[in-house]
Structures are given as structure tokens and as C-alpha cells.
Amino acid sequence: MPSPPKVPIPTLERLATYMRMLVELSSNGSATISSAEVEVCTGVDASQFRKDLSYFGMFGKPGVGYDVASLQRKIARILRIDSPQPVVLIGAGNLGAALVGYPGMAEHNFEIRAVFDNNFAKIGRKLWDTEILDINDLESVNREIGARIAILAVPSSAAQEVAEHCVRAGMDLILNFAPTHIKMAANIFVRDVSFLQELAVLSFHAGPSDDHS
Amino acid sequence: MPSPPKVPIPTLERLATYMRMLVELSSNGSATISSAEVEVCTGVDASQFRKDLSYFGMFGKPGVGYDVASLQRKIARILRIDSPQPVVLIGAGNLGAALVGYPGMAEHNFEIRAVFDNNFAKIGRKLWDTEILDINDLESVNREIGARIAILAVPSSAAQEVAEHCVRAGMDLILNFAPTHIKMAANIFVRDVSFLQELAVLSFHAGPSDDHS
DNA sequence: CAAACTTTGATCCAAATTGCACAAAGGCAG
DNA sequence: CTGCCTTTGTGCAATTTGGATCAAAGTTTG
């Protein structure tokens, strides 16, 4: 490899933010946007925006700004959502239902191609318009889908086991909504999402004297 | 004030992680835990754990470790969840339902005391066992509840307006699940949660050659 | 009771991330 | 076509965060 340009995680997170903004802008018919305008729309510092993009090459024209449609295509390619990105969801509970029903998913080219559960009462029923499948069929189904991304919306007690099952089925990118730490081999990329973490950060700031230090 | 010891946000996030672990441990009857064991359970570096706690004083005994029950109480106090922390939820859609039904919320002393919506078809119905209230009653209801934390589970198009409404009702800590940037005065603390951001970070790593650099 | 072992809390250093400043590039007006 | 204005991309300094090291404190064993 010539040079593996390591991209900071925060930069990737912001790329998704830019993507959101661009989707919105393009539907509003805007043609170009400057980094200063990005700062107003997203709250991200203008030079931060430019530096984020600079990890991947040059996208804008000095004196003009960035072409909305073109930039959207390029970020989509970077994030591997220029063509539909297949995703598998495990857990057909409330959270799973919310995720399947979330419109932003499809708008950004993430396609939940299958939903699995281990509850016989749920298997065979439909979540919106996708059938809930038996978790035991994970390997065989994903042999067809070829998803590398798994979303875990299962109880903590099942998370570790389910994650390992996903790995056996060929997935190596895991988004874990269960409030527990998952131990995985180094080549498996796990990302934890915890509502409680977010709430805790807020709650801390509910100190006696508005301690916004 | 003698010295306003600024606490890093990542530290606060990890405190919530420790809290989770402690809740689990105490139900399993463990009495003490060492920072090395914390590293095994949570994946957080042992010295990181000790440093996080050192922002708030001394909690452990050399040669022994930390008393599980005592540490749990102390972290709970830091995060303002030693007594129930009232929370208001706006938006009774799928995500809202998932949040109300999430058991970890109550276990960690976050109490969703009211759910609001602007959809007349939903107002008056029940979400689990809490009634869905009219968003127009936000001020009057929160005068009784006194919540400072608001969770926004509303469409992007409504987020900004609803956030401002929450501020008028006395809330100053906002957890925003809508995929949009909310502009607020500096004394309002806003935290954005975006599934798409998390997915994007994963999806990026679905590069051609497993580029785990 | 003393020596060896364990674990904390603090300090130090390295790595990562952010924000600023400036030169180069492109467009526009006269 | 020339000079001015706008905006990008990048190098650099400053802040923030993470990981390692070490002395001091506490426990256990013989």
C-alpha cells in the first residue's frame, strides 16, 4: 500500500452529518455550498469540515465552494453507501421495530435485508413488511444477503452469544445497542450505542449550580 | 469556587459504563472489584478507570480494590441518579415506545415522568402505562414534574421548534434523537444521538480490503 | 511483627484531535 | 486584462485525551 491514510473516527462521524445535510439541501434545490454555510447548518467548524474532506482528496473550488450533488456522491462512496449497503438486524423488540421503521435508514442507502429473533412467537410474523426469521437460519440466510453489518437490538444477556453467531455468519461490523461490553477478536469492529451513557452525561450537568464549565 | 475541576465528557460516558457494570456485579453478590477486573469487564484500561475516578476524589483501598456497593452509590451521586432523575419524553412514535419500554432506564434511576405528542390520534392513549399528553400542556405539566432533561424522539422537521418549547418549559438538558442540528443558547446543553453516524462509521470500514488501520 | 505482595492515586509522556492562519486558486468587476 | 474579493486546502500550534510508570498505602503470610 502506498500510504494507508488513517481517518479519525470523529471525522467519519461528521461525514455522516454532512451527508444528512447534503441530502436535505439537494432536495431543496441548492446547487453549491461553502464551508462557512456548512458551519451554520451543522454546527461543525468550517475549517474542520475542510480538513475532514482533505483526508480523501480535493472536492471544492476556491472562490465558489462545493457542488452539492457531487459532494453527496463522493461522501456516499467514501461511506460505502453509493450502492445499497445490506444490513442484518437481530432482535425484533421495540428498538428493532423503531430501527426498521426509521425512514432515514433507507434514505441513506442502508438496507435492512433481514430481521432475526429467537422468540418462536415472533418468528414468521412481520415487522413492517419484512418477515421475522429464525436466528438459527442466520448463516444460511446471510450466505445470500452477504451483509457485513449487523445491528444488535437484543438483551444484554444474549449480546455476546449473538455477536459471535453473527461473526460465524460472515459479518465483521457490529453495532451493539445492548448495554454490555462485547469481547471480540481484533478484526471485528464493534461499536456500542448506549442511551444511558448519553443520559448520564446530561444528568451530570444537572448539578446544583448550572455548572456549564 | 476553589477550583472548578472540569470533567472530560469521555470520562462521564465511561462513568455510565462503570455504573452498568456495578449494577450487574452487585446483583451477582460481588463485594469488591479491582481496576484490573474492571478492565476485563468493560474493556476500559485500568489506569483510565482510576484516573476517571480521581476527578472526584479517592474511592478505593490500596491492596484491596473498590467496594462495589459504595462505589455504585458514589458514582450515582456524581451522575445525579442517587435519587430518581425526572425525564420528559417528546414523541410517542416507535422510538419513543422503545425508550419508555427500555428497562435499563428505571434501573438507573431515570424516570420518564411524562410523554408528549402533538398527534391528536395518540393523545390520551397510553404508552405502556403512562398516558400520552398534549404537547401544548408541556409548560403546565413540567411545572409539577420539574424535569430538566428532555428526550426528543420527534421528526427532524419538528426538532428545533420542540426543543425551544422544552426550554420555555424549564428544561435545559436535551437529548436529541432527531437527525438534525439544533441551535440553542449556550446555557442549554444539547446532545445528539444519530444511528446513521454509528452506521456510517461501520460502513466505512467495509472497504475493499479489510482496512482496519 | 516484619517482609513480600497487591493495588491505588498521581505524575509524566505520547498520541490524537481541534482550531487558527496563510498561501494558492478561482471568479468577478471595471 | 488587471486588480480585488471569495473560498479552499494545508501546515502549525494548542488543547485534549489516553496509556505507562512509580511511590505510597494496605493486606497477608510466615
Coordinates of C-alpha atoms (C1' of nucleotides) in Angstrom, one line a residue:
Chain A
M1 CA 0.0 0.0 0.0
P2 CA 1.3 3.5 -0.9
S3 CA 0.1 5.1 2.3
P4 CA -2.8 4.0 4.4
P5 CA -4.2 7.4 5.3
K6 CA -5.7 6.7 8.7
V7 CA -9.0 8.5 9.1
P8 CA -10.0 9.6 12.6
I9 CA -13.3 8.2 13.8
P10 CA -14.7 11.7 14.7
T11 CA -14.1 12.6 11.0
L12 CA -16.2 9.6 9.9
E13 CA -19.0 10.6 12.3
R14 CA -19.0 14.1 10.9
L15 CA -19.1 12.7 7.3
A16 CA -22.5 11.2 8.2
T17 CA -23.6 14.6 9.5
Y18 CA -22.5 16.3 6.2
M19 CA -24.3 13.6 4.3
R20 CA -27.6 14.3 6.2
M21 CA -27.2 18.0 5.4
L22 CA -26.5 17.3 1.7
V23 CA -29.5 15.1 1.3
E24 CA -31.6 17.8 2.8
L25 CA -30.0 20.5 0.7
S26 CA -30.3 18.7 -2.6
S27 CA -34.0 18.2 -2.1
N28 CA -34.2 21.9 -1.5
G29 CA -32.5 22.6 -4.8
S30 CA -29.3 24.2 -3.6
A31 CA -26.5 23.9 -6.1
T32 CA -23.4 24.8 -4.1
I33 CA -22.4 25.4 -0.5
S34 CA -19.4 26.9 1.2
S35 CA -17.7 25.6 4.3
A36 CA -19.0 28.6 6.2
E37 CA -22.5 27.7 5.3
V38 CA -21.8 24.1 6.5
E39 CA -20.8 25.5 9.8
V40 CA -24.2 27.3 10.1
C41 CA -26.1 24.2 9.1
T42 CA -24.3 21.6 11.1
G43 CA -22.5 23.4 13.9
V44 CA -19.2 22.0 12.8
D45 CA -16.3 24.4 12.5
A46 CA -15.7 25.4 8.8
S47 CA -12.0 24.5 8.8
Q48 CA -12.9 21.3 10.5
F49 CA -15.2 20.5 7.6
R50 CA -12.4 21.3 5.1
K51 CA -9.9 19.2 6.9
D52 CA -12.3 16.3 7.2
L53 CA -12.7 16.3 3.4
S54 CA -9.0 16.7 2.8
Y55 CA -8.4 13.2 4.1
F56 CA -10.0 12.0 0.9
G57 CA -8.8 14.5 -1.7
M58 CA -10.0 17.8 -3.1
F59 CA -13.7 18.4 -3.6
G60 CA -14.3 22.1 -3.7
K61 CA -13.4 25.1 -5.9
P62 CA -11.7 28.1 -4.3
G63 CA -13.9 31.1 -4.5
V64 CA -17.0 29.1 -5.1
G65 CA -17.5 26.3 -2.6
Y66 CA -18.7 22.7 -3.0
D67 CA -21.1 21.3 -5.6
V68 CA -23.9 19.8 -3.5
A69 CA -24.7 16.9 -5.8
S70 CA -21.1 16.0 -6.5
L71 CA -20.1 16.1 -2.9
Q72 CA -23.0 14.0 -1.9
R73 CA -22.0 11.3 -4.4
K74 CA -18.4 11.4 -3.2
I75 CA -19.1 11.1 0.5
A76 CA -21.6 8.4 -0.3
R77 CA -18.8 6.5 -2.0
I78 CA -16.4 7.0 0.9
L79 CA -19.0 5.7 3.4
R80 CA -19.8 2.8 1.1
I81 CA -23.4 3.8 0.7
D82 CA -23.3 4.8 -3.0
S83 CA -24.9 1.5 -3.6
P84 CA -27.3 -0.1 -1.1
Q85 CA -25.4 -1.4 1.9
P86 CA -27.0 -4.6 3.2
V87 CA -27.6 -4.8 7.0
V88 CA -28.9 -7.5 9.2
L89 CA -30.9 -6.7 12.3
I90 CA -31.1 -9.1 15.3
G91 CA -33.9 -8.6 17.7
A92 CA -37.4 -7.8 16.8
G93 CA -38.3 -6.0 20.0
N94 CA -39.4 -2.3 20.4
L95 CA -36.0 -1.0 19.5
G96 CA -35.7 -3.3 16.5
A97 CA -39.1 -2.1 15.3
A98 CA -38.1 1.5 15.7
L99 CA -34.9 0.9 13.6
V100 CA -36.8 -0.9 10.8
G101 CA -39.3 1.8 10.7
Y102 CA -36.8 4.6 10.7
P103 CA -37.0 6.3 7.3
G104 CA -33.5 7.8 7.4
M105 CA -32.1 4.3 7.1
A106 CA -33.3 3.8 3.5
E107 CA -32.7 7.4 2.6
H108 CA -29.1 6.9 3.3
N109 CA -28.9 3.6 1.4
F110 CA -28.7 1.3 4.4
E111 CA -31.0 -1.6 3.6
I112 CA -32.2 -3.8 6.5
R113 CA -32.4 -7.0 4.4
A114 CA -33.4 -9.4 7.2
V115 CA -34.7 -9.4 10.8
F116 CA -34.0 -12.2 13.1
D117 CA -35.2 -13.3 16.5
N118 CA -35.2 -16.3 18.7
N119 CA -38.7 -15.9 20.1
F120 CA -40.9 -18.5 18.4
A121 CA -43.9 -16.3 19.0
K122 CA -42.4 -13.6 16.7
I123 CA -40.8 -15.8 14.1
G124 CA -42.9 -15.8 11.0
R125 CA -44.7 -12.6 11.8
K126 CA -43.9 -9.4 10.0
L127 CA -42.2 -6.3 11.3
W128 CA -43.5 -3.6 8.9
D129 CA -43.0 -5.5 5.7
T130 CA -40.1 -7.8 6.4
E131 CA -40.6 -11.2 7.8
I132 CA -39.0 -12.1 11.1
L133 CA -36.7 -15.1 10.6
D134 CA -35.3 -17.7 12.9
I135 CA -32.0 -16.8 14.4
N136 CA -30.8 -20.4 13.6
D137 CA -31.0 -19.6 9.9
L138 CA -28.6 -16.7 10.3
E139 CA -25.7 -18.4 8.4
S140 CA -27.8 -19.7 5.5
V141 CA -29.7 -16.5 5.0
N142 CA -26.7 -14.3 5.1
R143 CA -25.0 -16.5 2.6
E144 CA -27.4 -15.0 0.2
I145 CA -27.5 -11.5 1.6
G146 CA -23.8 -11.1 2.1
A147 CA -24.2 -8.5 4.8
R148 CA -21.1 -7.4 6.7
I149 CA -23.0 -5.1 9.1
A150 CA -25.1 -6.5 12.0
I151 CA -27.3 -4.4 14.3
L152 CA -27.8 -6.0 17.7
A153 CA -31.0 -5.0 19.4
V154 CA -31.1 -7.8 21.9
P155 CA -31.0 -8.1 25.7
S156 CA -27.6 -7.8 27.3
S157 CA -27.7 -11.4 28.4
A158 CA -27.8 -12.5 24.8
A159 CA -25.5 -9.9 23.2
Q160 CA -22.2 -11.8 23.4
E161 CA -23.5 -15.0 22.1
V162 CA -25.5 -13.4 19.3
A163 CA -22.4 -11.3 18.3
E164 CA -20.4 -14.5 17.9
H165 CA -23.1 -16.0 15.9
C166 CA -23.0 -13.0 13.6
V167 CA -19.3 -13.4 13.1
R168 CA -19.8 -17.1 12.2
A169 CA -22.3 -15.9 9.6
G170 CA -19.7 -13.7 8.0
M171 CA -20.4 -10.3 9.5
D172 CA -17.5 -8.3 10.9
L173 CA -19.0 -4.9 11.6
I174 CA -21.3 -4.8 14.6
L175 CA -23.5 -2.1 16.0
N176 CA -24.4 -3.1 19.6
F177 CA -27.4 -1.5 21.2
A178 CA -27.3 -3.8 24.2
P179 CA -25.8 -2.1 27.3
T180 CA -22.9 -4.5 27.7
H181 CA -19.4 -4.9 26.6
I182 CA -18.8 -7.4 23.8
K183 CA -15.4 -9.1 23.6
M184 CA -14.4 -9.8 20.0
A185 CA -11.3 -10.6 18.0
A186 CA -9.4 -7.6 16.8
N187 CA -10.5 -8.0 13.2
I188 CA -14.1 -7.5 14.3
F189 CA -15.2 -3.9 14.5
V190 CA -17.7 -3.3 17.3
R191 CA -19.5 0.0 18.1
D192 CA -21.5 0.4 21.2
V193 CA -24.5 2.7 21.5
S194 CA -25.8 3.4 24.9
F195 CA -28.7 5.6 25.7
L196 CA -27.7 5.5 29.3
Q197 CA -24.3 7.0 28.6
E198 CA -25.9 9.9 26.8
L199 CA -28.4 10.5 29.6
A200 CA -25.7 10.2 32.2
V201 CA -23.7 13.0 30.5
L202 CA -26.7 15.2 30.6
S203 CA -27.7 14.3 34.1
F204 CA -24.2 15.1 35.4
H205 CA -24.8 18.7 34.2
A206 CA -27.9 18.9 36.3
G207 CA -25.6 20.0 39.1
P208 CA -26.7 22.3 41.9
S209 CA -25.5 25.5 40.3
D210 CA -25.8 25.3 36.5
D211 CA -22.2 24.1 36.2
H212 CA -21.6 24.6 32.5
S213 CA -17.8 24.7 32.9
Chain B
M1 CA -15.3 28.1 44.0
P2 CA -11.9 26.8 44.9
S3 CA -11.3 25.1 41.6
P4 CA -13.9 24.1 39.1
P5 CA -12.4 20.7 38.1
K6 CA -13.6 20.3 34.6
V7 CA -14.5 16.8 33.8
P8 CA -13.9 15.4 30.3
I9 CA -17.0 14.2 28.5
P10 CA -15.4 10.8 27.7
T11 CA -14.9 10.4 31.4
L12 CA -18.6 11.0 32.1
E13 CA -19.6 8.5 29.4
R14 CA -17.3 5.9 31.0
L15 CA -18.8 6.6 34.4
A16 CA -22.1 5.4 33.0
T17 CA -20.4 2.3 31.8
Y18 CA -18.9 1.6 35.2
M19 CA -22.4 2.2 36.7
R20 CA -23.8 -0.5 34.4
M21 CA -21.1 -2.9 35.5
L22 CA -21.6 -2.2 39.1
V23 CA -25.4 -2.7 39.0
E24 CA -24.7 -6.1 37.4
L25 CA -22.0 -7.0 39.9
S26 CA -24.0 -6.1 42.9
S27 CA -26.8 -8.3 41.9
N28 CA -24.3 -11.1 41.5
G29 CA -23.1 -10.5 45.0
S30 CA -19.6 -9.4 44.4
A31 CA -18.2 -7.3 47.2
T32 CA -15.1 -5.7 45.8
I33 CA -13.5 -5.2 42.4
S34 CA -10.1 -4.1 41.3
S35 CA -9.3 -1.8 38.4
A36 CA -7.8 -4.7 36.6
E37 CA -11.1 -6.6 36.8
V38 CA -12.9 -3.5 35.6
E39 CA -10.7 -3.6 32.5
V40 CA -11.8 -7.2 31.8
C41 CA -15.5 -6.4 32.3
T42 CA -15.7 -3.1 30.4
G43 CA -12.8 -3.0 28.1
V44 CA -11.6 0.3 29.6
D45 CA -7.9 0.5 30.5
A46 CA -7.3 0.0 34.2
S47 CA -5.4 3.2 34.7
Q48 CA -8.0 5.1 32.7
F49 CA -10.6 3.8 35.2
R50 CA -8.5 5.1 38.1
K51 CA -8.0 8.4 36.5
D52 CA -11.6 8.8 35.8
L53 CA -12.4 8.3 39.4
S54 CA -9.6 10.6 40.6
Y55 CA -11.5 13.6 39.2
F56 CA -13.9 13.1 42.1
G57 CA -11.7 12.0 45.0
M58 CA -10.5 8.8 46.3
F59 CA -12.7 5.7 46.3
G60 CA -10.6 2.6 46.6
K61 CA -8.3 1.0 49.1
P62 CA -4.7 0.1 48.0
G63 CA -4.2 -3.6 48.1
V64 CA -7.9 -4.3 48.1
G65 CA -9.7 -2.5 45.3
Y66 CA -13.1 -0.8 45.3
D67 CA -16.2 -1.7 47.4
V68 CA -18.9 -2.4 44.8
A69 CA -21.9 -1.0 46.8
S70 CA -20.1 2.1 48.0
L71 CA -18.7 2.9 44.5
Q72 CA -22.1 2.4 43.0
R73 CA -23.6 4.9 45.4
K74 CA -20.8 7.4 44.8
I75 CA -21.0 7.3 41.0
A76 CA -24.8 7.5 41.3
R77 CA -24.4 10.7 43.2
I78 CA -21.9 12.1 40.7
L79 CA -24.3 11.4 37.9
R80 CA -27.3 12.8 39.8
I81 CA -29.1 9.5 39.8
D82 CA -28.8 8.7 43.5
S83 CA -32.4 9.9 43.7
P84 CA -34.8 9.5 40.8
Q85 CA -34.0 11.8 37.9
P86 CA -37.1 13.0 36.2
V87 CA -37.2 13.0 32.4
V88 CA -39.7 14.1 29.9
L89 CA -40.1 12.3 26.6
I90 CA -41.4 14.1 23.5
G91 CA -42.6 12.0 20.7
A92 CA -44.7 8.8 21.1
G93 CA -43.6 7.1 17.9
N94 CA -41.7 3.8 17.6
L95 CA -38.5 5.2 19.1
G96 CA -40.4 6.8 21.9
A97 CA -42.1 3.5 22.7
A98 CA -38.8 1.7 22.7
L99 CA -37.3 4.2 25.2
V100 CA -40.3 4.1 27.5
G101 CA -40.1 0.3 27.5
Y102 CA -36.4 0.1 28.0
P103 CA -35.8 -1.5 31.4
G104 CA -32.4 0.0 31.9
M105 CA -33.9 3.4 32.2
A106 CA -35.6 2.7 35.5
E107 CA -32.8 0.5 36.8
H108 CA -30.5 3.5 36.6
N109 CA -33.0 5.8 38.2
F110 CA -34.0 7.8 35.2
E111 CA -37.8 8.2 35.4
I112 CA -39.8 9.1 32.4
R113 CA -42.4 11.0 34.1
A114 CA -44.4 12.2 31.1
V115 CA -44.8 11.5 27.4
F116 CA -45.9 14.2 25.0
D117 CA -47.1 14.2 21.4
N118 CA -48.8 16.6 19.0
N119 CA -50.8 13.9 17.2
F120 CA -54.4 14.0 18.4
A121 CA -54.9 10.4 17.5
K122 CA -52.2 9.5 20.1
I123 CA -53.0 12.0 22.9
G124 CA -55.0 10.3 25.6
R125 CA -53.9 6.8 24.7
K126 CA -51.3 5.0 26.8
L127 CA -47.7 4.1 26.0
W128 CA -47.1 1.1 28.3
D129 CA -48.6 2.6 31.4
T130 CA -48.0 6.3 31.0
E131 CA -50.6 8.5 29.3
I132 CA -49.7 10.4 26.2
L133 CA -50.2 14.1 26.9
D134 CA -50.8 17.1 24.6
I135 CA -47.6 18.9 23.8
N136 CA -49.4 22.1 24.4
D137 CA -49.5 21.2 28.1
L138 CA -45.8 21.0 28.3
E139 CA -45.2 24.1 30.5
S140 CA -48.0 23.4 32.9
V141 CA -47.2 19.7 33.4
N142 CA -43.5 20.3 33.8
R143 CA -44.2 22.9 36.4
E144 CA -45.2 20.0 38.5
I145 CA -42.6 17.5 37.4
G146 CA -39.7 19.9 37.4
A147 CA -37.7 17.9 34.9
R148 CA -34.5 19.4 33.5
I149 CA -33.9 16.6 31.0
A150 CA -35.9 16.3 27.8
I151 CA -35.6 13.4 25.3
L152 CA -36.6 14.4 21.8
A153 CA -37.9 11.5 19.7
V154 CA -39.6 13.6 17.0
P155 CA -39.1 14.1 13.3
S156 CA -36.3 16.3 12.2
S157 CA -38.7 18.9 10.9
A158 CA -40.1 19.4 14.4
A159 CA -37.0 19.1 16.4
Q160 CA -35.9 22.8 16.6
E161 CA -39.3 24.0 17.5
V162 CA -39.9 21.3 20.1
A163 CA -36.5 22.0 21.6
E164 CA -37.3 25.6 22.1
H165 CA -40.7 24.6 23.6
C166 CA -38.8 22.5 26.1
V167 CA -36.6 25.3 27.1
R168 CA -39.6 27.5 27.7
A169 CA -40.9 24.8 29.9
G170 CA -37.8 25.0 32.0
M171 CA -35.7 22.2 30.7
D172 CA -32.0 22.8 29.8
L173 CA -30.6 19.4 29.1
I174 CA -31.7 17.9 25.8
L175 CA -31.1 14.5 24.3
N176 CA -31.9 14.8 20.6
F177 CA -32.6 11.7 18.6
A178 CA -33.7 13.6 15.5
P179 CA -31.1 13.6 12.8
T180 CA -30.7 17.3 12.6
H181 CA -28.6 20.0 14.3
I182 CA -30.4 22.1 16.9
K183 CA -29.3 25.7 17.5
M184 CA -29.6 26.7 21.2
A185 CA -28.3 29.3 23.5
A186 CA -25.0 28.4 25.2
N187 CA -26.6 27.6 28.6
I188 CA -28.6 24.8 27.0
F189 CA -26.8 21.5 26.9
V190 CA -27.7 19.5 23.8
R191 CA -26.5 16.0 22.9
D192 CA -27.2 14.5 19.6
V193 CA -27.6 10.7 19.0
S194 CA -27.5 9.6 15.5
F195 CA -27.9 5.9 14.4
L196 CA -26.7 7.0 11.0
Q197 CA -23.5 8.3 12.3
E198 CA -22.8 5.0 14.0
L199 CA -23.7 3.0 10.9
A200 CA -21.6 5.2 8.7
V201 CA -18.5 4.6 10.8
L202 CA -19.1 0.9 10.5
S203 CA -19.9 1.1 6.8
F204 CA -16.7 3.0 6.0
H205 CA -14.7 0.0 7.3
A206 CA -16.5 -2.2 4.8
G207 CA -13.7 -1.2 2.5
P208 CA -12.4 -3.5 -0.3
S209 CA -9.5 -4.9 1.7
D210 CA -10.5 -5.2 5.4
D211 CA -8.8 -1.9 6.1
H212 CA -8.7 -2.0 9.9
S213 CA -5.9 0.6 10.1
Chain C
dC1 C1' 5.9 -8.3 63.8
dA2 C1' 8.4 -7.9 59.6
dA3 C1' 8.8 -8.8 54.7
dA4 C1' 6.7 -9.7 50.4
dC5 C1' 2.8 -8.9 47.5
dT6 C1' -1.1 -6.3 45.8
dT7 C1' -3.5 -2.2 44.3
dT8 C1' -4.3 2.5 44.4
dG9 C1' -3.6 7.5 43.0
dA10 C1' -0.7 10.8 40.9
dT11 C1' 2.6 12.3 37.6
dC12 C1' 4.6 12.1 33.2
dC13 C1' 4.8 11.5 28.4
dA14 C1' 2.9 10.3 23.9
dA15 C1' -0.8 10.3 20.6
dA16 C1' -4.8 12.2 18.8
dT17 C1' -7.8 15.9 17.7
dT18 C1' -9.0 20.6 17.2
dG19 C1' -8.8 25.4 15.8
dC20 C1' -6.1 29.1 13.5
dA21 C1' -3.6 31.4 10.0
dC22 C1' -2.0 31.8 5.4
dA23 C1' -0.7 31.0 0.7
dA24 C1' -2.6 29.4 -3.6
dA25 C1' -6.6 29.2 -6.7
dG26 C1' -10.7 30.6 -8.9
dG27 C1' -14.1 34.0 -10.1
dC28 C1' -15.7 38.9 -10.9
dA29 C1' -15.8 43.9 -11.7
dG30 C1' -14.1 47.7 -14.1
Chain D
dC1 C1' -6.7 42.1 -18.8
dT2 C1' -5.7 43.6 -14.2
dG3 C1' -6.6 44.0 -9.5
dC4 C1' -9.8 42.7 -5.9
dC5 C1' -12.6 39.6 -3.5
dT6 C1' -14.0 35.0 -2.0
dT7 C1' -13.0 30.4 -0.6
dT8 C1' -10.3 26.3 -0.5
dG9 C1' -6.5 23.2 1.3
dT10 C1' -2.7 22.7 4.3
dG11 C1' 0.9 23.4 7.7
dC12 C1' 1.3 24.6 12.6
dA13 C1' 0.4 25.4 17.3
dA14 C1' -2.5 24.4 21.2
dT15 C1' -5.6 21.6 23.6
dT16 C1' -7.4 17.3 24.9
dT17 C1' -7.3 12.6 25.8
dG18 C1' -5.1 8.1 26.6
dG19 C1' -1.7 4.9 28.3
dA20 C1' 2.5 3.9 31.2
dT21 C1' 5.3 4.5 35.2
dC22 C1' 6.1 4.9 40.2
dA23 C1' 5.9 5.9 45.1
dA24 C1' 2.8 5.3 48.9
dA25 C1' -0.7 2.6 51.3
dG26 C1' -2.8 -1.7 52.8
dT27 C1' -3.1 -6.7 53.3
dT28 C1' -1.5 -11.2 54.0
dT29 C1' 1.8 -14.8 55.2
dG30 C1' 5.1 -16.9 57.9

